[in-house]
Short mmCIF file of C-alpha atoms in Angstrom, two decimals:
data_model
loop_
_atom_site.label_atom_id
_atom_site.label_comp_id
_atom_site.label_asym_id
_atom_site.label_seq_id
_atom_site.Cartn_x
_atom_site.Cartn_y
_atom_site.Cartn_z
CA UNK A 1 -8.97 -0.58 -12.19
CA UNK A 2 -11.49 -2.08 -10.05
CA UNK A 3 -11.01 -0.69 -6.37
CA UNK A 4 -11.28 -3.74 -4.08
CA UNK A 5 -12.38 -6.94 -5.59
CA UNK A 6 -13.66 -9.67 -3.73
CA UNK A 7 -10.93 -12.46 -2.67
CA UNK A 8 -11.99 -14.80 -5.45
CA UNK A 9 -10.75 -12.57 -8.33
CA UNK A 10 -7.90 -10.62 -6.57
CA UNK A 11 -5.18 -11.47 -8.56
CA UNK A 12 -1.88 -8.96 -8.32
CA UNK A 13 -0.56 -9.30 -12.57
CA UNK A 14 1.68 -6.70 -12.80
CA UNK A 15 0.96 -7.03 -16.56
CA UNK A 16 -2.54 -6.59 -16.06
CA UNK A 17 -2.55 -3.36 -14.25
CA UNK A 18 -6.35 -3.07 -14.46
CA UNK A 19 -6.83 -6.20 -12.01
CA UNK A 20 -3.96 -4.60 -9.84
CA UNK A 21 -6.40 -3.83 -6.45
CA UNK A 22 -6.06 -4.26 -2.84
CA UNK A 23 -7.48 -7.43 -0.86
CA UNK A 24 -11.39 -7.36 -0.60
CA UNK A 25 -14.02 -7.53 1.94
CA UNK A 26 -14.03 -10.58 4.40
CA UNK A 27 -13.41 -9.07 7.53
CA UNK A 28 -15.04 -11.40 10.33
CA UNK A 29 -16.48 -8.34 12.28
CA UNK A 30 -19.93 -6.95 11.73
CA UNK A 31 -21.09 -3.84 9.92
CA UNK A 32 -22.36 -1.03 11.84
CA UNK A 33 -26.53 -1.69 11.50
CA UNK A 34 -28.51 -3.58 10.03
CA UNK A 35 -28.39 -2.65 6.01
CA UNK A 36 -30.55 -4.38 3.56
CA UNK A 37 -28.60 -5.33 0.79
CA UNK A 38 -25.28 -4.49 2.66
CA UNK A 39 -21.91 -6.48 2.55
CA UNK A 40 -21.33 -8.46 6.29
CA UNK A 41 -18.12 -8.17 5.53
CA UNK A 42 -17.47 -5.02 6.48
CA UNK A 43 -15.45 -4.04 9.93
CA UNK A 44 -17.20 -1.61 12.62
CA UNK A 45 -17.07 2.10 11.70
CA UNK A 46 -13.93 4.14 12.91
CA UNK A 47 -14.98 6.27 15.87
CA UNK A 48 -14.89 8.61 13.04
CA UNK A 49 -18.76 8.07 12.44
CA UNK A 50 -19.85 9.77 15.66
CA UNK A 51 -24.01 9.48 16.42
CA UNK A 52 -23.76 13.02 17.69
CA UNK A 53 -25.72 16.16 16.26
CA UNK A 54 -24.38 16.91 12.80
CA UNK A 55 -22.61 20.47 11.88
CA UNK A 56 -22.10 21.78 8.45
CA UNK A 57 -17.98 20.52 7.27
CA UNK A 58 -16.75 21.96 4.27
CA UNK A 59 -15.90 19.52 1.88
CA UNK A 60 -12.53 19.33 0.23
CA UNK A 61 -12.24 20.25 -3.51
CA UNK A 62 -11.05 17.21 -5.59
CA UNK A 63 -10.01 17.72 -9.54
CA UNK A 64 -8.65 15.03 -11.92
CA UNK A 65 -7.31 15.55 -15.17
CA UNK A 66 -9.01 15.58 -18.57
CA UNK A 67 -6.95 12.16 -19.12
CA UNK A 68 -8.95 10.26 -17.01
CA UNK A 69 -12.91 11.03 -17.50
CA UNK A 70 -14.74 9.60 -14.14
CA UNK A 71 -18.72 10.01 -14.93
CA UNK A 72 -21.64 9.49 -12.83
CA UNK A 73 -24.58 8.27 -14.59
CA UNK A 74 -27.76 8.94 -12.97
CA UNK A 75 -26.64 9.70 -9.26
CA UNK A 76 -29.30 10.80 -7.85
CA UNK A 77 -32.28 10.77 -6.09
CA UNK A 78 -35.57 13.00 -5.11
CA UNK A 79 -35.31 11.90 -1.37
CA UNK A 80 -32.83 14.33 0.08
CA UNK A 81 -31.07 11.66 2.61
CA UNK A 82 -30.27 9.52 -0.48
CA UNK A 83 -28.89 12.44 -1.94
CA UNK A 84 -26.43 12.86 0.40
CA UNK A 85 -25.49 9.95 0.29
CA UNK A 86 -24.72 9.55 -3.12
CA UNK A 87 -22.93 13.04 -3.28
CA UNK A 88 -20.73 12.30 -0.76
CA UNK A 89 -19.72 8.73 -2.13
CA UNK A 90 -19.43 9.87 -5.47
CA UNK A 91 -16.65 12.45 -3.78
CA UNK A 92 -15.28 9.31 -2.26
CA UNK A 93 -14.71 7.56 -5.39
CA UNK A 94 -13.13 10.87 -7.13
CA UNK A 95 -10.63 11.37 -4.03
CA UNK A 96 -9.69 7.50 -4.22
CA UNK A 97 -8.65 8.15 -7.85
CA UNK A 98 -6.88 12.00 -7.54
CA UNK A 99 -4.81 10.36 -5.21
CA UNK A 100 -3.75 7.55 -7.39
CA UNK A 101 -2.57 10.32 -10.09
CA UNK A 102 -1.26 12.68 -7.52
CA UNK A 103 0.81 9.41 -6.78
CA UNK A 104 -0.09 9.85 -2.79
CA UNK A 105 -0.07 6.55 -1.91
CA UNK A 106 -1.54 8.02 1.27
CA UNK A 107 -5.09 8.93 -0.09
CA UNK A 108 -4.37 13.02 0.75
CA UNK A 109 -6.49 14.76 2.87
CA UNK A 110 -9.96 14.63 0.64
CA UNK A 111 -9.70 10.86 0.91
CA UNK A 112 -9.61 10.62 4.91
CA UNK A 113 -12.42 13.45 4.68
CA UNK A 114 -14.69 10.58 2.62
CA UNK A 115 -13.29 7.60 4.63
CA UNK A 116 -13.41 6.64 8.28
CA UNK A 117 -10.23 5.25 9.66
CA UNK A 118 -11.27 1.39 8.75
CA UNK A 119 -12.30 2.59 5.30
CA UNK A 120 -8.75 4.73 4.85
CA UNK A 121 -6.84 1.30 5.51
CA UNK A 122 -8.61 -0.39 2.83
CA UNK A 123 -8.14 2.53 -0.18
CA UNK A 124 -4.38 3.26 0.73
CA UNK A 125 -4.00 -0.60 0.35
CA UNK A 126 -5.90 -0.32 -3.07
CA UNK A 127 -3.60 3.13 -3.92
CA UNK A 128 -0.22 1.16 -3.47
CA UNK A 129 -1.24 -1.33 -5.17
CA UNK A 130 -1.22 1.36 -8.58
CA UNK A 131 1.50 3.74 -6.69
CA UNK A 132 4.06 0.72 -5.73
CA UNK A 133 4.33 -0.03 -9.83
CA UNK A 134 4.78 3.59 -10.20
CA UNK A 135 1.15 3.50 -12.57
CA UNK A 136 -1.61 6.04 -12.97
CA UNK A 137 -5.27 5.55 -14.36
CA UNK A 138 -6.24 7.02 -18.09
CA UNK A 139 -9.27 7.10 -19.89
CA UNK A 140 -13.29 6.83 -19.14
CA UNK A 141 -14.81 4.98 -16.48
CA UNK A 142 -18.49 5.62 -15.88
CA UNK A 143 -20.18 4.56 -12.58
CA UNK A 144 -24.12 3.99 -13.53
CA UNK A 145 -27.00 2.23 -11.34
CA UNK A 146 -26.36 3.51 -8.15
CA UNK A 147 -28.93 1.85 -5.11
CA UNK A 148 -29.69 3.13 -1.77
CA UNK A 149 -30.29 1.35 1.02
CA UNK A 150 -30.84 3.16 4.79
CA UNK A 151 -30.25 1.19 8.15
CA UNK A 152 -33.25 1.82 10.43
CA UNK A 153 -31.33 3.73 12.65
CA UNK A 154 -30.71 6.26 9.76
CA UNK A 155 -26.65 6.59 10.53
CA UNK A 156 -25.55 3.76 8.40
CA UNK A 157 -26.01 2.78 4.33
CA UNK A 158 -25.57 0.41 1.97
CA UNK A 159 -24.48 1.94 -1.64
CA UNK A 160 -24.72 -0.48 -4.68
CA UNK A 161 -23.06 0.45 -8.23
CA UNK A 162 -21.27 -0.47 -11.64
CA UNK A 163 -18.27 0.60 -13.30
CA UNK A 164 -17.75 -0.36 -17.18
CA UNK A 165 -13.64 -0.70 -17.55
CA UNK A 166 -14.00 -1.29 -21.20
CA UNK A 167 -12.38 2.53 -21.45
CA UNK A 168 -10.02 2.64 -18.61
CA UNK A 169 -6.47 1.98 -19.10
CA UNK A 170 -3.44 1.91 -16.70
CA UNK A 171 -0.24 4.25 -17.81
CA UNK A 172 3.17 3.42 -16.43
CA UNK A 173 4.81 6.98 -15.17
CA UNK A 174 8.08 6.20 -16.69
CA UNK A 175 7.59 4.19 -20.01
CA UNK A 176 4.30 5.34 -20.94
CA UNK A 177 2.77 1.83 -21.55
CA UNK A 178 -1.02 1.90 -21.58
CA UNK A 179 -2.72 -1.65 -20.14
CA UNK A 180 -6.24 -2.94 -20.13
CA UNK A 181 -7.97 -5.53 -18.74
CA UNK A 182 -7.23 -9.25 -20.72
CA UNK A 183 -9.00 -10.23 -23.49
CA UNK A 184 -12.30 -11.86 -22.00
CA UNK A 185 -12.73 -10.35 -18.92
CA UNK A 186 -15.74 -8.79 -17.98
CA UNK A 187 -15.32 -4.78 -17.53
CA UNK A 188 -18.14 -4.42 -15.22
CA UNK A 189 -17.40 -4.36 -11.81
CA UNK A 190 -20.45 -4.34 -8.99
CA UNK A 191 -19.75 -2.54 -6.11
CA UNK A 192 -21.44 -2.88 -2.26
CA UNK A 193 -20.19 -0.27 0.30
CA UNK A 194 -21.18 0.79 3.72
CA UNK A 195 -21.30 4.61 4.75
CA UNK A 196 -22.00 5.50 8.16
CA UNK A 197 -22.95 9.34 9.29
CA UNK A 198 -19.94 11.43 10.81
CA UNK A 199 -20.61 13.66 13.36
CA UNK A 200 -20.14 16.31 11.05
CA UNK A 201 -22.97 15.05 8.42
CA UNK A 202 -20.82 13.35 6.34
CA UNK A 203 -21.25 10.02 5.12
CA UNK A 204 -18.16 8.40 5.06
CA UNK A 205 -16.98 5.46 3.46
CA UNK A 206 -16.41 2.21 6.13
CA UNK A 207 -15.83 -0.30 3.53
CA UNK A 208 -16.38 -1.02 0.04
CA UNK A 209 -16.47 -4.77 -2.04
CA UNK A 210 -16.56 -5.99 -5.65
CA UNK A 211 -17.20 -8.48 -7.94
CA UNK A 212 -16.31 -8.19 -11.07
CA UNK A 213 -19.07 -9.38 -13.73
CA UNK A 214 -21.48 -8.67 -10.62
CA UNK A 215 -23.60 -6.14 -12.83
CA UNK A 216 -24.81 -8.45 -14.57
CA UNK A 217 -26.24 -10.74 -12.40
#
């Protein structure tokens, strides 16, 4: 379930469909500004994430089923940047997973809204991983502690958060078998990704890590 875990735990078990994700961080080139708190990891944003003066997009409507219950615990914040910022992840997050049960291993179009073209590569990597084994995604999954961090510049961010998969289950299309994570491993998964500022105000996802067992460290 986890969306990109860090190299150490990315194991591909086609048994244990909830570990299925695409290859981490650990890309040697730098992220786009200085971010307290954000992942080095991370390639240079797309030229996607434009400096230039900001105009109003209209953002793409994104549903998902009743079957799979994606929650946002406490995602927000009384400084309106921050805000943004967390809306438009939180969108992110919801497109990553539509397109997993739409079974577009492409991400659709409300994913490459969310993502610059680094960030796309990563999450249609992570969607195959679920599409190519012909699986969707059931249950709850709650994302909770969300953290904030600006680059001076203002047109880059570091986003922190936790998923609990104690709820989530994987569902193979044809023979209906529901998986979960093994007994023993830890269902929270910590979460770093860098958003940079499109010229079109949105904050797009560049790159995203996890560790899981992370949240509670």
């Amino acid at each position: 379930m986890a969306r990109r875990i860090a190299p150490i735990a990315a194991t591909f078990a086609a048994t244990a469909a909830l570990l299925i994700t695409a290859c981490g961080g650990g890309d040697d080139s730098s992220s786009p500004d200085d971010i307290k708190g954000a992942d080095t990891g991370s390639k240079s944003p797309s030229a996607s994430a434009s400096a230039s003066t900001p105009s109003e997009a209209k953002r793409p409507e994104i549903t998902l089923p009743s079957t799979f219950q994606l929650t946002f615990e406490d995602w927000t914040s009384s400084e309106p940047v921050e805000q943004a910022i967390l809306n438009d992840a939180k969108e992110e997050v919801r497109a990553g997973y539509a397109a997993i049960i739409a079974n577009e291993p492409d991400g659709g179009d409300a994913l490459a809204f969310y993502d610059t073209e680094n960030g796309l590569a990563q999450s249609t990597k992570w969607i195959k991983s679920y599409t190519d084994k012909n699986v969707t995604v059931i249950g709850e999954l709650p994302a909770f502690d969300p953290k904030v961090s600006m680059a001076d510049s203002g047109k880059a961010a570091s986003l922190s958060y936790c998923t609990d998969e104690s709820k989530a289950f994987t569902k193979n299309r044809k023979t209906g078998k529901e998986v979960g994570n093994p007994a023993g491993t830890d269902p929270e998964v910590a979460y770093t990704a860098t958003l940079v500022k499109s010229a079109q105000g949105v904050w797009q996802n560049d790159s995203v890590t996890a560790q899981r067992g992370g949240c509670s460290q």
